[in-house]
């Protein structure tokens, strides 16, 4: 049977779907294990999420991925993503990163275990807990999978919980440029407008000073604005170039509800991709929750595929 440390891995599940001539009928499902609870598990299949009650499972096991990036590629992309979302407070625990940003976003307030912490694993987790608890913050650890699977297993044993699975997806800029419409109404600026910040604040639940640092402290950054005919801001996005110029990072792609399903998100992404291409960047990445089916479907149309995934693990709350 699968366990919580199998989350984020490719699995096959054989389930009982009926009975014929007093014999059970089986159906196999293949995909990425997204969640497992005491009653059921959820798999991200090629046809969408599939929830399977545990009492219907005949057999389940982990299987090799169709393709897996090597550890160095995962580390390089995670570091590029960290450059693109720079927490104002960053510390090191050996090769691990410790990040704090006044509680604004999980990425800005979690440890990133992508190297050697220079101590045994259990001692490293103890140190992470102390670092956050002394700041009055809940300890969080982002575990890229399967790279940080040993960390995840140790956290399972400690009773740490997990937020929904996040996919780290990548695409060649060429595929984005081929698929995204090219229109002149997307305005790119070096700083966000107040209307842009208001949309971001609504999505993220406020904008403390640490948030403004994260948004603007990248050297190569652009903020996309799409305005309606009456001057109302309808769509936004943020693009950064990091990782020694190799990666366009896309974030905060947002369209106001009344303007959705009109292609504005694709226009924003296309404009940011053209800007990045002018500086020699050839690939893009983004991070999206696996359960956000609409966003995953949109990004798939632009050529994005999952490079790896991660879970944000939640430790003890401060007293």
Short mmCIF file of C-alpha atoms in Angstrom, two decimals:
data_model
loop_
_atom_site.label_atom_id
_atom_site.label_comp_id
_atom_site.label_asym_id
_atom_site.label_seq_id
_atom_site.Cartn_x
_atom_site.Cartn_y
_atom_site.Cartn_z
CA UNK A 1 0.00 0.00 0.00
CA UNK A 2 1.10 3.56 -0.66
CA UNK A 3 2.15 5.86 2.18
CA UNK A 4 2.34 9.61 2.66
CA UNK A 5 5.98 9.70 1.56
CA UNK A 6 4.81 8.48 -1.87
CA UNK A 7 2.96 11.76 -2.46
CA UNK A 8 4.42 13.52 -5.47
CA UNK A 9 5.56 10.29 -7.10
CA UNK A 10 4.17 8.42 -10.09
CA UNK A 11 2.04 5.47 -8.99
CA UNK A 12 -0.23 2.80 -10.41
CA UNK A 13 -3.41 1.82 -8.58
CA UNK A 14 -5.47 -1.29 -9.38
CA UNK A 15 -8.99 -0.85 -8.05
CA UNK A 16 -12.08 -3.02 -7.93
CA UNK A 17 -14.79 -1.52 -10.16
CA UNK A 18 -17.39 -4.27 -10.10
CA UNK A 19 -18.16 -7.97 -10.07
CA UNK A 20 -18.94 -10.31 -12.95
CA UNK A 21 -19.72 -14.00 -12.62
CA UNK A 22 -18.83 -13.71 -8.94
CA UNK A 23 -15.34 -12.48 -9.84
CA UNK A 24 -14.03 -8.93 -9.23
CA UNK A 25 -13.41 -6.59 -12.16
CA UNK A 26 -10.32 -4.39 -12.01
CA UNK A 27 -9.27 -1.09 -13.54
CA UNK A 28 -5.77 0.41 -13.42
CA UNK A 29 -5.06 4.12 -12.92
CA UNK A 30 -1.64 5.66 -13.55
CA UNK A 31 -0.57 9.12 -12.44
CA UNK A 32 1.03 11.25 -9.75
CA UNK A 33 -0.11 10.66 -6.17
CA UNK A 34 -1.49 13.99 -4.99
CA UNK A 35 -2.99 13.18 -1.60
CA UNK A 36 -3.58 10.23 0.70
CA UNK A 37 -5.90 10.26 3.70
CA UNK A 38 -7.30 7.69 6.09
CA UNK A 39 -10.17 6.98 3.67
CA UNK A 40 -8.99 7.60 0.11
CA UNK A 41 -6.22 8.75 -2.19
CA UNK A 42 -6.15 11.15 -5.15
CA UNK A 43 -4.13 10.65 -8.34
CA UNK A 44 -3.45 13.27 -11.01
CA UNK A 45 -4.03 11.26 -14.19
CA UNK A 46 -3.82 12.36 -17.83
CA UNK A 47 -7.62 12.71 -17.76
CA UNK A 48 -7.70 14.78 -14.56
CA UNK A 49 -7.75 14.12 -10.79
CA UNK A 50 -9.11 10.73 -9.69
CA UNK A 51 -10.17 9.99 -6.11
CA UNK A 52 -10.11 6.32 -5.11
CA UNK A 53 -11.51 5.06 -1.78
CA UNK A 54 -8.93 2.90 -0.01
CA UNK A 55 -11.40 0.06 0.44
CA UNK A 56 -11.68 -0.24 -3.38
CA UNK A 57 -7.93 -0.66 -3.90
CA UNK A 58 -6.66 -4.13 -4.72
CA UNK A 59 -3.03 -3.15 -5.29
CA UNK A 60 -1.04 0.09 -5.41
CA UNK A 61 2.63 0.83 -5.86
CA UNK A 62 5.11 3.48 -6.91
CA UNK A 63 6.45 3.24 -10.48
CA UNK A 64 9.38 4.96 -12.21
CA UNK A 65 8.58 8.37 -13.71
CA UNK A 66 8.37 8.69 -17.46
CA UNK A 67 11.22 11.16 -17.19
CA UNK A 68 12.92 12.60 -14.16
CA UNK A 69 15.18 15.65 -14.02
CA UNK A 70 18.47 14.97 -12.31
CA UNK A 71 19.13 16.40 -8.86
CA UNK A 72 21.38 19.16 -10.20
CA UNK A 73 18.62 20.40 -12.52
CA UNK A 74 16.09 20.47 -9.68
CA UNK A 75 18.49 22.36 -7.41
CA UNK A 76 19.33 24.88 -10.15
CA UNK A 77 15.66 25.57 -10.86
CA UNK A 78 14.79 25.86 -7.16
CA UNK A 79 17.60 28.39 -6.71
CA UNK A 80 16.42 30.36 -9.74
CA UNK A 81 12.92 30.35 -8.23
CA UNK A 82 14.31 31.59 -4.93
CA UNK A 83 16.07 34.46 -6.75
CA UNK A 84 12.75 35.30 -8.40
CA UNK A 85 10.89 35.41 -5.05
CA UNK A 86 13.55 36.81 -2.68
CA UNK A 87 12.56 36.79 0.98
CA UNK A 88 14.02 39.81 2.79
CA UNK A 89 15.43 37.56 5.53
CA UNK A 90 17.52 34.60 4.37
CA UNK A 91 19.87 32.45 6.38
CA UNK A 92 21.79 29.27 5.69
CA UNK A 93 21.83 25.93 7.47
CA UNK A 94 24.67 24.35 5.57
CA UNK A 95 23.22 24.06 2.08
CA UNK A 96 19.63 24.58 3.26
CA UNK A 97 17.98 27.99 2.93
CA UNK A 98 15.92 29.53 5.73
CA UNK A 99 13.55 32.30 4.58
CA UNK A 100 11.24 34.75 6.32
CA UNK A 101 8.96 37.45 4.90
CA UNK A 102 6.47 38.49 7.58
CA UNK A 103 4.32 35.48 6.79
CA UNK A 104 3.66 36.55 3.18
CA UNK A 105 3.40 33.37 1.06
CA UNK A 106 4.71 29.91 1.83
CA UNK A 107 7.62 30.34 -0.58
CA UNK A 108 8.85 33.40 1.30
CA UNK A 109 8.56 31.82 4.75
CA UNK A 110 9.86 28.28 4.42
CA UNK A 111 13.09 26.37 4.57
CA UNK A 112 14.39 24.94 1.30
CA UNK A 113 16.30 21.65 1.90
CA UNK A 114 18.25 21.27 -1.34
CA UNK A 115 21.76 20.64 -0.07
CA UNK A 116 23.71 19.20 2.84
CA UNK A 117 22.64 20.86 6.12
CA UNK A 118 26.06 19.99 7.65
CA UNK A 119 24.45 17.92 10.41
CA UNK A 120 22.27 14.82 10.76
CA UNK A 121 18.80 15.15 9.27
CA UNK A 122 16.95 15.10 12.60
CA UNK A 123 19.25 17.80 14.00
CA UNK A 124 18.68 19.89 10.87
CA UNK A 125 14.90 19.72 11.32
CA UNK A 126 15.33 20.66 14.99
CA UNK A 127 17.36 23.70 13.89
CA UNK A 128 14.68 24.72 11.38
CA UNK A 129 12.02 24.51 14.06
CA UNK A 130 14.07 26.68 16.42
CA UNK A 131 14.81 29.27 13.71
CA UNK A 132 11.14 29.85 12.96
CA UNK A 133 9.71 29.43 16.46
CA UNK A 134 12.12 32.02 17.89
CA UNK A 135 10.67 34.43 15.31
CA UNK A 136 7.14 33.62 16.40
CA UNK A 137 6.46 31.86 13.10
CA UNK A 138 5.25 28.38 12.26
CA UNK A 139 8.07 26.24 10.85
CA UNK A 140 7.56 25.47 7.15
CA UNK A 141 9.73 23.35 4.86
CA UNK A 142 9.30 23.16 1.09
CA UNK A 143 10.23 19.64 -0.02
CA UNK A 144 10.98 19.29 -3.77
CA UNK A 145 9.97 15.78 -4.81
CA UNK A 146 11.43 13.25 -5.12
CA UNK A 147 14.71 15.05 -4.31
CA UNK A 148 13.72 15.78 -0.70
CA UNK A 149 11.77 12.55 -0.13
CA UNK A 150 14.01 11.58 2.84
CA UNK A 151 13.19 14.92 4.46
CA UNK A 152 9.50 14.31 3.84
CA UNK A 153 9.66 10.89 5.46
CA UNK A 154 11.34 12.36 8.55
CA UNK A 155 8.65 15.06 8.74
CA UNK A 156 5.94 12.40 8.44
CA UNK A 157 7.39 10.67 11.49
CA UNK A 158 7.21 13.95 13.40
CA UNK A 159 3.58 14.52 12.46
CA UNK A 160 4.15 17.49 10.15
CA UNK A 161 1.19 18.15 7.86
CA UNK A 162 1.27 19.15 4.19
CA UNK A 163 -0.35 21.83 2.08
CA UNK A 164 -1.71 20.92 -1.38
CA UNK A 165 0.84 19.70 -3.91
CA UNK A 166 2.48 22.40 -6.04
CA UNK A 167 3.71 21.70 -9.56
CA UNK A 168 6.87 23.38 -10.82
CA UNK A 169 6.27 23.59 -14.54
CA UNK A 170 8.57 24.65 -17.37
CA UNK A 171 8.23 25.46 -21.06
CA UNK A 172 10.45 26.65 -23.91
CA UNK A 173 9.83 30.33 -24.62
CA UNK A 174 9.33 29.41 -28.27
CA UNK A 175 6.29 27.28 -27.45
CA UNK A 176 4.80 30.15 -25.44
CA UNK A 177 5.44 32.67 -28.21
CA UNK A 178 3.90 30.35 -30.79
CA UNK A 179 0.76 29.82 -28.72
CA UNK A 180 0.21 33.20 -27.02
CA UNK A 181 -1.49 36.03 -28.96
CA UNK A 182 0.63 39.09 -29.71
CA UNK A 183 -1.26 42.31 -29.02
CA UNK A 184 -0.11 45.77 -28.10
CA UNK A 185 -2.40 46.32 -25.14
CA UNK A 186 -0.11 44.71 -22.53
CA UNK A 187 1.98 47.37 -20.80
CA UNK A 188 5.21 46.26 -19.08
CA UNK A 189 6.67 48.45 -16.35
CA UNK A 190 9.64 48.20 -14.01
CA UNK A 191 7.49 48.92 -10.95
CA UNK A 192 3.91 47.88 -10.19
CA UNK A 193 1.11 50.44 -10.27
CA UNK A 194 -1.10 50.94 -7.23
CA UNK A 195 -3.92 49.17 -9.08
CA UNK A 196 -1.57 46.24 -9.79
CA UNK A 197 -0.65 46.05 -6.10
CA UNK A 198 -4.33 46.17 -5.13
CA UNK A 199 -5.07 43.09 -7.26
CA UNK A 200 -2.04 41.27 -5.80
CA UNK A 201 -3.12 42.23 -2.29
CA UNK A 202 -6.59 40.84 -2.87
CA UNK A 203 -5.19 37.57 -4.13
CA UNK A 204 -2.56 37.15 -1.41
CA UNK A 205 -4.42 38.64 1.55
CA UNK A 206 -2.52 41.90 2.00
CA UNK A 207 0.88 43.32 1.14
CA UNK A 208 3.24 43.84 4.08
CA UNK A 209 6.54 45.60 3.49
CA UNK A 210 8.22 42.23 3.05
CA UNK A 211 5.86 41.53 0.14
CA UNK A 212 6.91 44.70 -1.64
CA UNK A 213 10.53 43.62 -1.21
CA UNK A 214 9.82 40.21 -2.75
CA UNK A 215 8.01 41.79 -5.68
CA UNK A 216 10.56 44.47 -6.54
CA UNK A 217 14.00 43.30 -5.31
CA UNK A 218 14.86 41.35 -8.47
CA UNK A 219 17.17 43.20 -10.88
CA UNK A 220 15.41 42.00 -14.03
CA UNK A 221 11.68 42.26 -13.36
CA UNK A 222 8.64 43.44 -15.28
CA UNK A 223 5.05 43.99 -14.20
CA UNK A 224 2.38 43.42 -16.82
CA UNK A 225 -0.77 45.55 -16.96
CA UNK A 226 -3.76 45.13 -19.28
CA UNK A 227 -6.31 47.95 -19.16
CA UNK A 228 -9.88 48.09 -20.39
CA UNK A 229 -11.24 50.86 -22.57
CA UNK A 230 -12.34 52.77 -19.48
CA UNK A 231 -8.86 52.58 -17.93
CA UNK A 232 -9.73 49.81 -15.47
CA UNK A 233 -6.94 47.31 -14.82
CA UNK A 234 -8.20 43.94 -16.05
CA UNK A 235 -5.12 41.71 -16.05
CA UNK A 236 -1.75 41.52 -14.31
CA UNK A 237 1.37 39.41 -14.20
CA UNK A 238 4.97 39.48 -13.03
CA UNK A 239 8.03 38.22 -14.85
CA UNK A 240 11.61 37.88 -13.66
CA UNK A 241 14.82 36.73 -15.29
CA UNK A 242 17.04 34.77 -12.90
CA UNK A 243 19.30 31.73 -12.84
CA UNK A 244 22.18 33.48 -14.63
CA UNK A 245 19.74 34.67 -17.28
CA UNK A 246 18.44 31.20 -18.14
CA UNK A 247 14.93 31.38 -16.66
CA UNK A 248 11.86 33.56 -17.02
CA UNK A 249 9.84 33.18 -13.82
CA UNK A 250 6.10 33.84 -14.14
CA UNK A 251 3.98 34.71 -11.12
CA UNK A 252 0.78 36.46 -10.09
CA UNK A 253 -0.93 35.98 -13.44
CA UNK A 254 -4.37 37.34 -12.66
CA UNK A 255 -7.46 38.45 -14.59
CA UNK A 256 -10.38 40.14 -12.85
CA UNK A 257 -13.51 37.93 -12.83
CA UNK A 258 -15.52 40.00 -15.30
CA UNK A 259 -12.75 39.80 -17.94
CA UNK A 260 -11.91 36.09 -17.72
CA UNK A 261 -12.14 33.62 -20.61
CA UNK A 262 -11.12 36.32 -23.07
CA UNK A 263 -7.48 35.34 -23.55
CA UNK A 264 -6.01 38.07 -21.33
CA UNK A 265 -3.88 35.67 -19.29
CA UNK A 266 -2.28 34.30 -22.47
CA UNK A 267 -1.59 37.84 -23.65
CA UNK A 268 0.12 38.71 -20.37
CA UNK A 269 2.28 35.59 -20.48
CA UNK A 270 3.12 36.18 -24.13
CA UNK A 271 4.23 39.75 -23.47
CA UNK A 272 6.47 38.68 -20.59
CA UNK A 273 7.91 35.88 -22.73
CA UNK A 274 8.77 38.34 -25.53
CA UNK A 275 10.49 40.62 -23.01
CA UNK A 276 12.54 37.73 -21.62
CA UNK A 277 13.43 36.45 -25.09
CA UNK A 278 14.96 39.83 -25.96
CA UNK A 279 17.50 39.31 -23.17
CA UNK A 280 18.46 35.84 -24.42
CA UNK A 281 16.35 33.76 -22.04
CA UNK A 282 15.07 30.53 -23.58
CA UNK A 283 12.90 28.84 -20.94
CA UNK A 284 10.16 29.77 -18.49
CA UNK A 285 8.96 28.31 -15.21
CA UNK A 286 6.00 28.82 -12.92
CA UNK A 287 4.54 27.26 -9.80
CA UNK A 288 0.89 26.24 -9.63
CA UNK A 289 -1.16 24.13 -7.23
CA UNK A 290 -2.03 20.81 -8.83
CA UNK A 291 -5.66 21.19 -7.74
CA UNK A 292 -6.00 24.45 -9.75
CA UNK A 293 -7.29 22.60 -12.79
CA UNK A 294 -8.17 25.71 -14.81
CA UNK A 295 -4.69 27.21 -14.47
CA UNK A 296 -2.96 23.88 -15.19
CA UNK A 297 -5.05 23.50 -18.35
CA UNK A 298 -4.18 27.04 -19.49
CA UNK A 299 -0.46 26.52 -18.95
CA UNK A 300 -0.59 23.19 -20.76
CA UNK A 301 -1.89 24.96 -23.88
CA UNK A 302 1.20 27.18 -23.77
CA UNK A 303 3.55 24.20 -23.65
CA UNK A 304 4.16 23.88 -19.90
CA UNK A 305 4.88 20.47 -18.44
CA UNK A 306 5.73 19.44 -14.88
CA UNK A 307 9.46 19.51 -14.15
CA UNK A 308 9.05 18.43 -10.53
CA UNK A 309 6.70 19.12 -7.64
CA UNK A 310 6.92 20.14 -4.02
CA UNK A 311 4.97 20.02 -0.80
CA UNK A 312 4.99 22.81 1.75
CA UNK A 313 5.20 20.96 5.07
CA UNK A 314 3.80 22.56 8.23
CA UNK A 315 5.45 22.04 11.60
CA UNK A 316 4.41 22.91 15.15
CA UNK A 317 2.72 26.26 15.72
CA UNK A 318 4.42 28.77 18.03
CA UNK A 319 3.22 28.76 21.63
#
